[in-house]
mmCIF file of the N, C-alpha and C atoms, coordinates in Angstrom:
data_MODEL
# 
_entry.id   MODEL 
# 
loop_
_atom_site.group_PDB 
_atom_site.id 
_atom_site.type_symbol 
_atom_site.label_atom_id 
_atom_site.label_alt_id 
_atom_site.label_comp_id 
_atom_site.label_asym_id 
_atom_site.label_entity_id 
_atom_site.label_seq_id 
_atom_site.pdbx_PDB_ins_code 
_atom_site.Cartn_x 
_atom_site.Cartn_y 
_atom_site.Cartn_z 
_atom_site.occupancy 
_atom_site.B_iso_or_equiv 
_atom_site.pdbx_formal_charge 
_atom_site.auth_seq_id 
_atom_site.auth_comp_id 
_atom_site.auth_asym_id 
_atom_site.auth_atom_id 
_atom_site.pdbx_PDB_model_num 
ATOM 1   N N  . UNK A 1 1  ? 52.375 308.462 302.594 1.00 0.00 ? 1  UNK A N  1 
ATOM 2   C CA . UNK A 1 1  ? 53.174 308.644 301.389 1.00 0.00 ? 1  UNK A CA 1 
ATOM 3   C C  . UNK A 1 1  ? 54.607 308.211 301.690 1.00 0.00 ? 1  UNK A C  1 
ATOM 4   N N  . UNK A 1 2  ? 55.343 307.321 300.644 1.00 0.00 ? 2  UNK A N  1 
ATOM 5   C CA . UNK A 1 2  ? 56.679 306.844 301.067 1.00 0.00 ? 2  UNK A CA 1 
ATOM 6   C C  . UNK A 1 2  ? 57.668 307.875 300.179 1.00 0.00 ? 2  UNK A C  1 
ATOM 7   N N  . UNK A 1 3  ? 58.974 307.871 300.831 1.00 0.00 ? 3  UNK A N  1 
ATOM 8   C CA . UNK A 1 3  ? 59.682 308.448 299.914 1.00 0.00 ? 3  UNK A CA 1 
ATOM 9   C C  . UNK A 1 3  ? 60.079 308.127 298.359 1.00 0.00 ? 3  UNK A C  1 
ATOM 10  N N  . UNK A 1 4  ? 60.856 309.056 297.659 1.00 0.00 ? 4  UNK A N  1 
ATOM 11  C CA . UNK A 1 4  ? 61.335 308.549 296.243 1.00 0.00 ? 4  UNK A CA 1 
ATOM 12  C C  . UNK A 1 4  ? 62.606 307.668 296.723 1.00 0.00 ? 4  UNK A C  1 
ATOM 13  N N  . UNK A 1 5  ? 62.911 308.133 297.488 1.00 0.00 ? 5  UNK A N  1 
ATOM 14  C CA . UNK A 1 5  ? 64.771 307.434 298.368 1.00 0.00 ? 5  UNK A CA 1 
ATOM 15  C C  . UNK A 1 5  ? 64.484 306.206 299.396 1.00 0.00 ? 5  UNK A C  1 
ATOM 16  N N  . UNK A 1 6  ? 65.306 305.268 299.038 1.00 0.00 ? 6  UNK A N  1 
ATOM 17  C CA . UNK A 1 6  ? 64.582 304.536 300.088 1.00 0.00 ? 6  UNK A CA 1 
ATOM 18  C C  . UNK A 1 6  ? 65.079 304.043 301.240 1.00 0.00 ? 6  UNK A C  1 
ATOM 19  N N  . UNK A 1 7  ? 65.225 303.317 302.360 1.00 0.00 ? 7  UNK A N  1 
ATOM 20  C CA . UNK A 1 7  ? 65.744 303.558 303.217 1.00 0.00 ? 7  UNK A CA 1 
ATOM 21  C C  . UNK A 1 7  ? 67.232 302.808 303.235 1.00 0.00 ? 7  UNK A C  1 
ATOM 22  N N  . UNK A 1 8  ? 67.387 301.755 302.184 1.00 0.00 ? 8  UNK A N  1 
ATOM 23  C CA . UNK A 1 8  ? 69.051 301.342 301.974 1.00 0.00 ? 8  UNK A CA 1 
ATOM 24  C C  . UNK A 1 8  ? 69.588 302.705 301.736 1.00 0.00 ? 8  UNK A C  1 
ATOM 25  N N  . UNK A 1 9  ? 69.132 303.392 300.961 1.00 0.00 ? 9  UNK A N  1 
ATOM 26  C CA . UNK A 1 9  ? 70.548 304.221 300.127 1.00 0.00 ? 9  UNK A CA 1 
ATOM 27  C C  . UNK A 1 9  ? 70.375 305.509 301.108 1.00 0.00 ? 9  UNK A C  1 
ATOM 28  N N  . UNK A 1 10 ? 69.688 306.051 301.864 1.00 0.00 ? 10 UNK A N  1 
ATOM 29  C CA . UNK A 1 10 ? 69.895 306.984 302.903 1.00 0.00 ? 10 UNK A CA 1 
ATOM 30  C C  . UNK A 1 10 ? 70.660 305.978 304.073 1.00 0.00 ? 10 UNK A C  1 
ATOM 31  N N  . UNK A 1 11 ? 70.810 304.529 304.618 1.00 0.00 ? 11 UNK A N  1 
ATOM 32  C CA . UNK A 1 11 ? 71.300 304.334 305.386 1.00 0.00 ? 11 UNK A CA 1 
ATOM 33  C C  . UNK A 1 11 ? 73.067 304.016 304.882 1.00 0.00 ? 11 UNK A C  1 
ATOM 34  N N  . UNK A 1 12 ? 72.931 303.963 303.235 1.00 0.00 ? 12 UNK A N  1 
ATOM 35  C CA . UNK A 1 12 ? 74.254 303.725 303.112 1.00 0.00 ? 12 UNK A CA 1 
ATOM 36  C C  . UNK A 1 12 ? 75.079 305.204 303.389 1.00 0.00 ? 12 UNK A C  1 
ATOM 37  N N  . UNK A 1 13 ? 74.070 306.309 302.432 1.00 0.00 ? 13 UNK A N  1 
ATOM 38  C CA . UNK A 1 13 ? 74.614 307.455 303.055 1.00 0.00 ? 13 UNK A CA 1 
ATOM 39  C C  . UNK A 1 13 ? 74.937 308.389 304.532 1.00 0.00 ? 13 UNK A C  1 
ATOM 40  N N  . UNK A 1 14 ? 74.412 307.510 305.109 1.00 0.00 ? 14 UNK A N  1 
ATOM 41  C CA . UNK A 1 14 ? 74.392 307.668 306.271 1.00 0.00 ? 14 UNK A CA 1 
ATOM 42  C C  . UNK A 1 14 ? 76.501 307.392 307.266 1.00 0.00 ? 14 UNK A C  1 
ATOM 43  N N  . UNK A 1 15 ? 76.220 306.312 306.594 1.00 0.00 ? 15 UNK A N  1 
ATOM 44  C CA . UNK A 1 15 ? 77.527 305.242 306.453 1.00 0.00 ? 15 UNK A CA 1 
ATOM 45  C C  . UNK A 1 15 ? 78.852 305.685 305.659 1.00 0.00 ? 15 UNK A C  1 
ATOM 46  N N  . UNK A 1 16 ? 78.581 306.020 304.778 1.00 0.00 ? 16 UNK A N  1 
ATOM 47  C CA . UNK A 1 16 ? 79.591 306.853 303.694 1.00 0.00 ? 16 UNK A CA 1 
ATOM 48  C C  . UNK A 1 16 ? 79.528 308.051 304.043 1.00 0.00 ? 16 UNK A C  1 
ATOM 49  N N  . UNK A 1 17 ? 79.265 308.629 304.479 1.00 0.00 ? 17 UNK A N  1 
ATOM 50  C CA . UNK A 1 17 ? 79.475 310.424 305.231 1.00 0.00 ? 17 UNK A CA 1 
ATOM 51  C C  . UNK A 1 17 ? 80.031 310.088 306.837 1.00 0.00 ? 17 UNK A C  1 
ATOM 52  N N  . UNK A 1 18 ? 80.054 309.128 307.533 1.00 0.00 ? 18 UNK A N  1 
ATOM 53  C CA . UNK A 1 18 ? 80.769 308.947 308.646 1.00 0.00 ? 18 UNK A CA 1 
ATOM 54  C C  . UNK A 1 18 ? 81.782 308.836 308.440 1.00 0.00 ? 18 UNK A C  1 
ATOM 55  N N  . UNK A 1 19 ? 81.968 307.879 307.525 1.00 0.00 ? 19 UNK A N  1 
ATOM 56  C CA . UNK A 1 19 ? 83.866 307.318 306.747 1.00 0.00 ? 19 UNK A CA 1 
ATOM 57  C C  . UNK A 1 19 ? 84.354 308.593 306.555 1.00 0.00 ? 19 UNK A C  1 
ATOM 58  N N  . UNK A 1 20 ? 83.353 309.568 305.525 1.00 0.00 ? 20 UNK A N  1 
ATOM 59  C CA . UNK A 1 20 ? 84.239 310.658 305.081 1.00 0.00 ? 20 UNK A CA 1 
ATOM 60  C C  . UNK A 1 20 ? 84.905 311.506 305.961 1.00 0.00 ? 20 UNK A C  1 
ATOM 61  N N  . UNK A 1 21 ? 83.601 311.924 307.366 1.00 0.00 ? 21 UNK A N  1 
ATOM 62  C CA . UNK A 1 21 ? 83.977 312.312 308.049 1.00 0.00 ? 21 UNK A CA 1 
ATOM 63  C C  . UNK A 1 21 ? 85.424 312.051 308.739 1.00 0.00 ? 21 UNK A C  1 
ATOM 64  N N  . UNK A 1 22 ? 85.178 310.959 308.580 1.00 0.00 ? 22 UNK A N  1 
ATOM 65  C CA . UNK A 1 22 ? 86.837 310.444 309.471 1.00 0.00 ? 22 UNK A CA 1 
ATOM 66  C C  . UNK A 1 22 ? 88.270 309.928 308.801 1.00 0.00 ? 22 UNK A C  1 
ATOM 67  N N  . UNK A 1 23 ? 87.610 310.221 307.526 1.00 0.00 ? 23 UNK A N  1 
ATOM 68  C CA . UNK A 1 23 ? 88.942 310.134 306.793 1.00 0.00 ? 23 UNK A CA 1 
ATOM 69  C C  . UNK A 1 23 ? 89.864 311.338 306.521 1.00 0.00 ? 23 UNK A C  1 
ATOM 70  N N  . UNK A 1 24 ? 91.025 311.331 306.258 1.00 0.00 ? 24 UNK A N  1 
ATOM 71  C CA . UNK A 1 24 ? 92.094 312.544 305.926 1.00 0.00 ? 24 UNK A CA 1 
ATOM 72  C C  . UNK A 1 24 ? 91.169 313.738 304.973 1.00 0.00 ? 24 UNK A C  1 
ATOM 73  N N  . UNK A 1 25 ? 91.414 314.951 304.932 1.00 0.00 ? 25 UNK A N  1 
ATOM 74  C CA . UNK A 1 25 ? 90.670 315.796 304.095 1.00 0.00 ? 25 UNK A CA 1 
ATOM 75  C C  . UNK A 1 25 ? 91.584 315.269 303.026 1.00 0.00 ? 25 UNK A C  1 
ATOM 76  N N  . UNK A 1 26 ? 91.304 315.314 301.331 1.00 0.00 ? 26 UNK A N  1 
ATOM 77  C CA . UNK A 1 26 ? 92.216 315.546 300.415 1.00 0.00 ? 26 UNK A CA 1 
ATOM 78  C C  . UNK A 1 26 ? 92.660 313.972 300.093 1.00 0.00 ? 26 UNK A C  1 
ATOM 79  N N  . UNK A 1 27 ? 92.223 313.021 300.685 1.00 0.00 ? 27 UNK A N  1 
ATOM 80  C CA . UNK A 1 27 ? 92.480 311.848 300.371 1.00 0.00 ? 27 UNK A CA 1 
ATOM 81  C C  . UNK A 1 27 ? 91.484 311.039 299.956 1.00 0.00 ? 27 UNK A C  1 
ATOM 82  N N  . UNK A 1 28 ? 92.109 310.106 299.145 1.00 0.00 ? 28 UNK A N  1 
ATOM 83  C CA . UNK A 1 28 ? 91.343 308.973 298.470 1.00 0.00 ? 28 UNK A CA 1 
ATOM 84  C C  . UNK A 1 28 ? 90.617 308.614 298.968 1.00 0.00 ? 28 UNK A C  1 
ATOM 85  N N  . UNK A 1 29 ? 90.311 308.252 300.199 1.00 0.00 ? 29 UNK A N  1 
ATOM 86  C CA . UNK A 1 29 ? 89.282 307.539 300.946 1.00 0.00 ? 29 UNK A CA 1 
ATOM 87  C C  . UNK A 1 29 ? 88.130 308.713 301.077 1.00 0.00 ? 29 UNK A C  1 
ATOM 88  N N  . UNK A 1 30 ? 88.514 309.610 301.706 1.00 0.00 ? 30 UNK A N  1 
ATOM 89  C CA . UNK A 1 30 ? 87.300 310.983 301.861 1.00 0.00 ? 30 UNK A CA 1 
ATOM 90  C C  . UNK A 1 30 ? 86.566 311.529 300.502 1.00 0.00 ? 30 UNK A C  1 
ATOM 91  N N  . UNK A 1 31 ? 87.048 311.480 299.760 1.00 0.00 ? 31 UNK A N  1 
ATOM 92  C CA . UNK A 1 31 ? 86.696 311.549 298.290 1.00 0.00 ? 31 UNK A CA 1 
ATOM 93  C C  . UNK A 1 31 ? 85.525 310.439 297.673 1.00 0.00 ? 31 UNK A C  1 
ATOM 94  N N  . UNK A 1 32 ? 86.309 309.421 297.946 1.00 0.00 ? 32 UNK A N  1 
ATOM 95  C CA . UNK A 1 32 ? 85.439 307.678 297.968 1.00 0.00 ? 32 UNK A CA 1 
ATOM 96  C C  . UNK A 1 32 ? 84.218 308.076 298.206 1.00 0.00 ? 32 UNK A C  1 
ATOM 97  N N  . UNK A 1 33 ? 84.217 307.908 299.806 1.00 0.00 ? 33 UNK A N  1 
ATOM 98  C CA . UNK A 1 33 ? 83.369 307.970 300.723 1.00 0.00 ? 33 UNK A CA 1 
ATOM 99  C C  . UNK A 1 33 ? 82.292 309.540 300.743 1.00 0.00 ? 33 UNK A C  1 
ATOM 100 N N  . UNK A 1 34 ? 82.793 310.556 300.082 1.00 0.00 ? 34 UNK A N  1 
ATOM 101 C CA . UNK A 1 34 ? 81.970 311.619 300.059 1.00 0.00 ? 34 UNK A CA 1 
ATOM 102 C C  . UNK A 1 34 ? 81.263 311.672 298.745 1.00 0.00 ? 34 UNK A C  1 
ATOM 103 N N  . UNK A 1 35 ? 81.903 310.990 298.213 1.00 0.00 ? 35 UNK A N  1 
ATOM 104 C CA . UNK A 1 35 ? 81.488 310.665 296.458 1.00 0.00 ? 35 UNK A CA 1 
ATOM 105 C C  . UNK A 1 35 ? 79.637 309.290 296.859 1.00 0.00 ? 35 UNK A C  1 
ATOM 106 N N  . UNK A 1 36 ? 80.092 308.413 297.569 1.00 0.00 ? 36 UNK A N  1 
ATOM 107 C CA . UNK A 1 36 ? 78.579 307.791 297.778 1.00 0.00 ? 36 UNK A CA 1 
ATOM 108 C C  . UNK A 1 36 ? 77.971 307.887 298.747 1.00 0.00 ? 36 UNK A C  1 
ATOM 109 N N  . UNK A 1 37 ? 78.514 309.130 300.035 1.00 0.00 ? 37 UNK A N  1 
ATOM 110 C CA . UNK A 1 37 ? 77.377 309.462 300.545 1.00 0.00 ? 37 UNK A CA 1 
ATOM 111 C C  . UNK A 1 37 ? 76.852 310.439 299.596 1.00 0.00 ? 37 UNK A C  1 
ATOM 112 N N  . UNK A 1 38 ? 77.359 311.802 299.162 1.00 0.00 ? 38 UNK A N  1 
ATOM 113 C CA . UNK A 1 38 ? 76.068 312.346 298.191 1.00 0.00 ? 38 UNK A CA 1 
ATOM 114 C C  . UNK A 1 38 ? 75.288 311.602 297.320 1.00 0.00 ? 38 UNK A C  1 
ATOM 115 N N  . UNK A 1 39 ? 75.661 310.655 296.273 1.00 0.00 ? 39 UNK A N  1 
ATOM 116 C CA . UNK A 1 39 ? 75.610 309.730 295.125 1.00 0.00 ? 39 UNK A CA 1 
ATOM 117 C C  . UNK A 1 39 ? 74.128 308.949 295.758 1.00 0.00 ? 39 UNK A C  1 
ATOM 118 N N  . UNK A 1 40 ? 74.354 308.104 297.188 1.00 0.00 ? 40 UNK A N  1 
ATOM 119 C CA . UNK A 1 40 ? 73.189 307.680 298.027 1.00 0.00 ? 40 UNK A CA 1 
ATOM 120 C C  . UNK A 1 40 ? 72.069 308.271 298.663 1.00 0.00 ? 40 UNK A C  1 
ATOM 121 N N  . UNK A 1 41 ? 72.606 309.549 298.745 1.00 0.00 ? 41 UNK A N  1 
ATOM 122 C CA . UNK A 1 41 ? 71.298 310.712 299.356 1.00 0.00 ? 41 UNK A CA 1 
ATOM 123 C C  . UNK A 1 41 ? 70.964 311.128 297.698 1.00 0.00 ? 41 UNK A C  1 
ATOM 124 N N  . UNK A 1 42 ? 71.294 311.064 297.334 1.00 0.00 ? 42 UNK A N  1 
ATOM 125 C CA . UNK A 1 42 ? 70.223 311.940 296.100 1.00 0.00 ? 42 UNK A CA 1 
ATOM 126 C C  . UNK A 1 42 ? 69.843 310.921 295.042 1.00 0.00 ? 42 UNK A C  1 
ATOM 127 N N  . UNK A 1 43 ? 69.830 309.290 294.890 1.00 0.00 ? 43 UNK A N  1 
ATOM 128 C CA . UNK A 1 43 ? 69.432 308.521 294.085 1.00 0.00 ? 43 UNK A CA 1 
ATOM 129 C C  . UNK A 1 43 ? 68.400 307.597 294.619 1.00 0.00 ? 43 UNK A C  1 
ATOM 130 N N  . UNK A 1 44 ? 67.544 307.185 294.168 1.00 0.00 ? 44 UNK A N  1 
ATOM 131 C CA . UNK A 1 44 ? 66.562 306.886 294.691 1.00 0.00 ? 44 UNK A CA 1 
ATOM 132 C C  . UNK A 1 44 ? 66.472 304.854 294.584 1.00 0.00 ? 44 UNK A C  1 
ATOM 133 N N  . UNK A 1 45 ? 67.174 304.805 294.204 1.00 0.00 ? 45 UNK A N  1 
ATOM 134 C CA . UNK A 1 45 ? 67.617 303.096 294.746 1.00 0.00 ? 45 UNK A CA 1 
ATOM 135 C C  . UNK A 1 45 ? 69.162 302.608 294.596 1.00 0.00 ? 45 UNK A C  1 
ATOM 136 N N  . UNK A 1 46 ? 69.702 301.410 294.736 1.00 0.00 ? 46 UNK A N  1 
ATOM 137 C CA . UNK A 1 46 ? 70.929 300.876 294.526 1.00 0.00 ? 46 UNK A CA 1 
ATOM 138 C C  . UNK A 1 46 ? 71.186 301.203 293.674 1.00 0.00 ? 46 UNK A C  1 
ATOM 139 N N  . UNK A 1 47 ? 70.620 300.793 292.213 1.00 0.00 ? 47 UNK A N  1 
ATOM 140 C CA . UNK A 1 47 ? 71.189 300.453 290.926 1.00 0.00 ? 47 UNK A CA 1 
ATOM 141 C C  . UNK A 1 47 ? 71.360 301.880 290.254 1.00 0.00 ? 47 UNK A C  1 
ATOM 142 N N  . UNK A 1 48 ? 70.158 302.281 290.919 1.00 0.00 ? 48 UNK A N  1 
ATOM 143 C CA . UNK A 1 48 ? 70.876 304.412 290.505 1.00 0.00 ? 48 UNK A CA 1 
ATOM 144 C C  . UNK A 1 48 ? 71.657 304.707 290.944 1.00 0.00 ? 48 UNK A C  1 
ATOM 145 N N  . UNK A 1 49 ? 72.320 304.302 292.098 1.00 0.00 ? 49 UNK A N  1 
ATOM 146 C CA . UNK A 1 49 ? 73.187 304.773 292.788 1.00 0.00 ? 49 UNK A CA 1 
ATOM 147 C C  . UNK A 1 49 ? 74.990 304.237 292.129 1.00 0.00 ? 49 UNK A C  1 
ATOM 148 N N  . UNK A 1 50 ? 74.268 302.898 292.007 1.00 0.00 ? 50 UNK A N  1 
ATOM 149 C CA . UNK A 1 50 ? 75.707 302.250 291.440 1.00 0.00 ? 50 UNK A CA 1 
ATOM 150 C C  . UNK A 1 50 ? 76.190 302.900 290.076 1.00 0.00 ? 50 UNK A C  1 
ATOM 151 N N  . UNK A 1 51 ? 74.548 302.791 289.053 1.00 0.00 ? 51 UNK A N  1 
ATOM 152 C CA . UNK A 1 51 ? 74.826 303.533 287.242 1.00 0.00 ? 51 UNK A CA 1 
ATOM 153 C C  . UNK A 1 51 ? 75.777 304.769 287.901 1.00 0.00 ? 51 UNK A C  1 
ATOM 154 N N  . UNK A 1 52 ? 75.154 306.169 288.674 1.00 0.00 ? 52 UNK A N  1 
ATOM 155 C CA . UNK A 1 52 ? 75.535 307.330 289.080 1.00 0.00 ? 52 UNK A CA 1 
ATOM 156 C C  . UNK A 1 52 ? 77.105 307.168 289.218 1.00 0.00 ? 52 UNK A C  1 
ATOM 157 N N  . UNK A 1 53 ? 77.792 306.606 290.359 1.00 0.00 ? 53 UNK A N  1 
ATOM 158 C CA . UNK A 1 53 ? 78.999 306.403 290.595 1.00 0.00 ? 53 UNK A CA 1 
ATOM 159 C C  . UNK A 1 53 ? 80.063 306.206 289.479 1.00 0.00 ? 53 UNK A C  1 
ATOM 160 N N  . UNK A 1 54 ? 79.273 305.368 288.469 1.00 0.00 ? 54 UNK A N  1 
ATOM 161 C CA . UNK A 1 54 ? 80.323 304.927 287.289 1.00 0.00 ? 54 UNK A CA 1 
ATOM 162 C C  . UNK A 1 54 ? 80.818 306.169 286.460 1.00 0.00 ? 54 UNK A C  1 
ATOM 163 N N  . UNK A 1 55 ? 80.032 307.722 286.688 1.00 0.00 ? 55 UNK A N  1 
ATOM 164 C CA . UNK A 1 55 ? 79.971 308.267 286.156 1.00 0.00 ? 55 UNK A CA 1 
ATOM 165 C C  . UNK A 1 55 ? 81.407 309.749 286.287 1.00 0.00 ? 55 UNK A C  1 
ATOM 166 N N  . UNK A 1 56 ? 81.500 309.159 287.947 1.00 0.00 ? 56 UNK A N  1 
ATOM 167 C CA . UNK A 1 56 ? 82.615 309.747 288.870 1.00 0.00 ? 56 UNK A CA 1 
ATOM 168 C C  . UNK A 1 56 ? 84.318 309.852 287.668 1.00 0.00 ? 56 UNK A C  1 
ATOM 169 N N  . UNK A 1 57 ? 84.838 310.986 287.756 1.00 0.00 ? 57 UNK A N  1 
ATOM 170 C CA . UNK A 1 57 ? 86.311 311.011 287.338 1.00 0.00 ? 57 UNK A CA 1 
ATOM 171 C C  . UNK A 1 57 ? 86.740 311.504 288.554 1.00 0.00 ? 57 UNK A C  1 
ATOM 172 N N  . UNK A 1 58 ? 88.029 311.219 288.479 1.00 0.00 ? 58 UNK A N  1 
ATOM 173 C CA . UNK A 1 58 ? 88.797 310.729 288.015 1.00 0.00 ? 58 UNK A CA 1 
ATOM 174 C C  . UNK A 1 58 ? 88.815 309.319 288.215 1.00 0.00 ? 58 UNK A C  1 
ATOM 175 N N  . UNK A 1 59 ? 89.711 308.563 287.263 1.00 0.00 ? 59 UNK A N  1 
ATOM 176 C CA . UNK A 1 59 ? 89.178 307.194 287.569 1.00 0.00 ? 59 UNK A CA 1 
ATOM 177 C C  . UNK A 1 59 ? 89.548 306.693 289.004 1.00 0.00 ? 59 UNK A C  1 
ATOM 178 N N  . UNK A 1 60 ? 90.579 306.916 289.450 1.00 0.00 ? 60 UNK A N  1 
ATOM 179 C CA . UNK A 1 60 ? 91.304 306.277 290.530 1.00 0.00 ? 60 UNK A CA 1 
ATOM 180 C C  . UNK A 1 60 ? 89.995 306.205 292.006 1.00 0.00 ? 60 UNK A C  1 
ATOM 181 N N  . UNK A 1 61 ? 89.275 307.704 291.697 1.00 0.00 ? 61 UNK A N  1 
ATOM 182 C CA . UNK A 1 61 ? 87.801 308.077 292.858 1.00 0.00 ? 61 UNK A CA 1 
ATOM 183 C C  . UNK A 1 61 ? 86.659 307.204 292.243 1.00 0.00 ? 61 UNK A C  1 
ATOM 184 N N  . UNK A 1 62 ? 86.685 307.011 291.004 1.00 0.00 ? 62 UNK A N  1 
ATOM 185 C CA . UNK A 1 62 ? 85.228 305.905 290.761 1.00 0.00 ? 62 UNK A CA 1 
ATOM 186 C C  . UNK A 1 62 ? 85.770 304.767 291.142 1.00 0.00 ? 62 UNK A C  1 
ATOM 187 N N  . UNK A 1 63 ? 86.853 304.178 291.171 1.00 0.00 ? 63 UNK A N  1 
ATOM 188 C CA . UNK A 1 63 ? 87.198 302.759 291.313 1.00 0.00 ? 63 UNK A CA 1 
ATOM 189 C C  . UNK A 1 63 ? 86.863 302.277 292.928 1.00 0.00 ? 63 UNK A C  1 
ATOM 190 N N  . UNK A 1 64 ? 87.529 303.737 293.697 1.00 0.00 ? 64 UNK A N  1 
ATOM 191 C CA . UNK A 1 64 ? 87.383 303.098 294.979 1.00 0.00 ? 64 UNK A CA 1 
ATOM 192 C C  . UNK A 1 64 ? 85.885 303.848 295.714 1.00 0.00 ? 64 UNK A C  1 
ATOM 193 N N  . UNK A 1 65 ? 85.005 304.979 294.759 1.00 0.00 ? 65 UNK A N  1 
ATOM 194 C CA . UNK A 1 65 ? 83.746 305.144 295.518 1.00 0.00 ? 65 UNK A CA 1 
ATOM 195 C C  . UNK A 1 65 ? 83.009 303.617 294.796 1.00 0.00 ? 65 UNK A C  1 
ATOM 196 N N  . UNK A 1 66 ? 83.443 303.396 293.868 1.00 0.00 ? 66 UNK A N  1 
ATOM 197 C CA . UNK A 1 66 ? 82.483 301.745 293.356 1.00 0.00 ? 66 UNK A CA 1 
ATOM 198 C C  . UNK A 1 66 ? 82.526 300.711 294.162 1.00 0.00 ? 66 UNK A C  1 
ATOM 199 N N  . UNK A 1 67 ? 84.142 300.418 295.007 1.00 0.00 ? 67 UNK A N  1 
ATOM 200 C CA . UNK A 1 67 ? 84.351 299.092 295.669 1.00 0.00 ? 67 UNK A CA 1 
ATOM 201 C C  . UNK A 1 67 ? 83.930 300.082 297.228 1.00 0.00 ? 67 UNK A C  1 
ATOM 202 N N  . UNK A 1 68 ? 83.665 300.945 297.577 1.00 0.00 ? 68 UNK A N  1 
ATOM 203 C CA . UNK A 1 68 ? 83.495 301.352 298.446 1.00 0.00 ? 68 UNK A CA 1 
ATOM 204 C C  . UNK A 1 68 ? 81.742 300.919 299.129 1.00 0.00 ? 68 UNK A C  1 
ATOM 205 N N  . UNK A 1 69 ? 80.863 301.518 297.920 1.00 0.00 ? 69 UNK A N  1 
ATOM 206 C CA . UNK A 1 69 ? 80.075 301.213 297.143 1.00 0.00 ? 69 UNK A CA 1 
ATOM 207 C C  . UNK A 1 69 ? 79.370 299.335 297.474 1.00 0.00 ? 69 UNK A C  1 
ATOM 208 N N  . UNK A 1 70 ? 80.062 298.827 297.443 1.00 0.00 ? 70 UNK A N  1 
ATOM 209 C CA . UNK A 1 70 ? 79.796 297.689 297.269 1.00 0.00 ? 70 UNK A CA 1 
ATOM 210 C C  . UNK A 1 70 ? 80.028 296.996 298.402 1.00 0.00 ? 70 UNK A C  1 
ATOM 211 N N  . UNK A 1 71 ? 81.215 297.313 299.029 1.00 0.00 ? 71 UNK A N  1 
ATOM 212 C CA . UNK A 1 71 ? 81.467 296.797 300.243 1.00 0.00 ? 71 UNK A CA 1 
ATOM 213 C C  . UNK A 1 71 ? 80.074 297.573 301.068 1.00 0.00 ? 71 UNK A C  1 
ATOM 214 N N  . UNK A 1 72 ? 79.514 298.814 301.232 1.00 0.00 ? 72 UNK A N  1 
ATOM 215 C CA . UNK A 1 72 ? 78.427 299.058 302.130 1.00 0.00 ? 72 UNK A CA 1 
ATOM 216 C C  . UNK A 1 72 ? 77.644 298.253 301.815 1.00 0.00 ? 72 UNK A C  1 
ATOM 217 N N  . UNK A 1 73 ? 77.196 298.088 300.659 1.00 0.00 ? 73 UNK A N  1 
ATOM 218 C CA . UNK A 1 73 ? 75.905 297.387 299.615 1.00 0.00 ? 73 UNK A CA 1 
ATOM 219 C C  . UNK A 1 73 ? 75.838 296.068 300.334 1.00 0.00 ? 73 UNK A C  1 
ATOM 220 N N  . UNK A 1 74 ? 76.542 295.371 300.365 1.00 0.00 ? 74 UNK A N  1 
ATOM 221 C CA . UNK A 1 74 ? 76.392 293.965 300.547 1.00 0.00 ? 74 UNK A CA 1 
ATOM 222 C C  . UNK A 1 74 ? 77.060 292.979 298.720 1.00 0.00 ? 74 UNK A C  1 
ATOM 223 N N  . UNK A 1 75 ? 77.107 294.088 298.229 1.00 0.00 ? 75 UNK A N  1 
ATOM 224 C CA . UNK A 1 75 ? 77.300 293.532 296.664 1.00 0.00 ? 75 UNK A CA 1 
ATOM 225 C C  . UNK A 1 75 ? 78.521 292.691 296.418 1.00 0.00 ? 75 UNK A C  1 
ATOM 226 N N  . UNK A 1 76 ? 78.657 291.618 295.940 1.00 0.00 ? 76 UNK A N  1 
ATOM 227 C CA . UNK A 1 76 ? 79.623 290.995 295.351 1.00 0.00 ? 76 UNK A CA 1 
ATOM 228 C C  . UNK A 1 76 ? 81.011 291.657 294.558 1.00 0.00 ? 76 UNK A C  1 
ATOM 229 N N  . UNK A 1 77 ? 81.955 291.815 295.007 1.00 0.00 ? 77 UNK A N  1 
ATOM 230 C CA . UNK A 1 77 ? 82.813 292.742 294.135 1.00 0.00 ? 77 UNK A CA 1 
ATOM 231 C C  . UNK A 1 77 ? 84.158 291.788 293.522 1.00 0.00 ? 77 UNK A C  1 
# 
């Protein structure tokens, strides 16, 4: 039996919870980055993951968990 999650978006979360880890508490980047590691552990492909993110306020945290987002992805930004 395979999972509902698949193994991009647990390895992006994987990736985005290290950043967070190592970014400032309370800052833009840790926010980013904690915003698509959860967003990647609990969606079950890219494009859920990406719709999910858009959904993030304040804007200034969707802008940079999106390009954050994308830069893990491989995605064109």
């Amino acid at each position: 039996m395979t999972s509902p999650l698949s193994r991009d978006n647990l390895d992006l979360a994987t990736s985005a919870q290290e950043m967070a880890d190592n970014a400032p508490a309370g800052s833009l980047r840790h926010a980013a980055a904690a915003s698509v590691a959860i967003t990647c552990a609990t969606t079950r492909d890219n494009d859920h993951a990406r719709s999910t993110l858009d959904g993030i306020a304040p804007d200034e945290v969707r802008l940079a968990a999106l390009a954050l987002f994308d830069q893990l992805s491989g995605r064109a930004g």
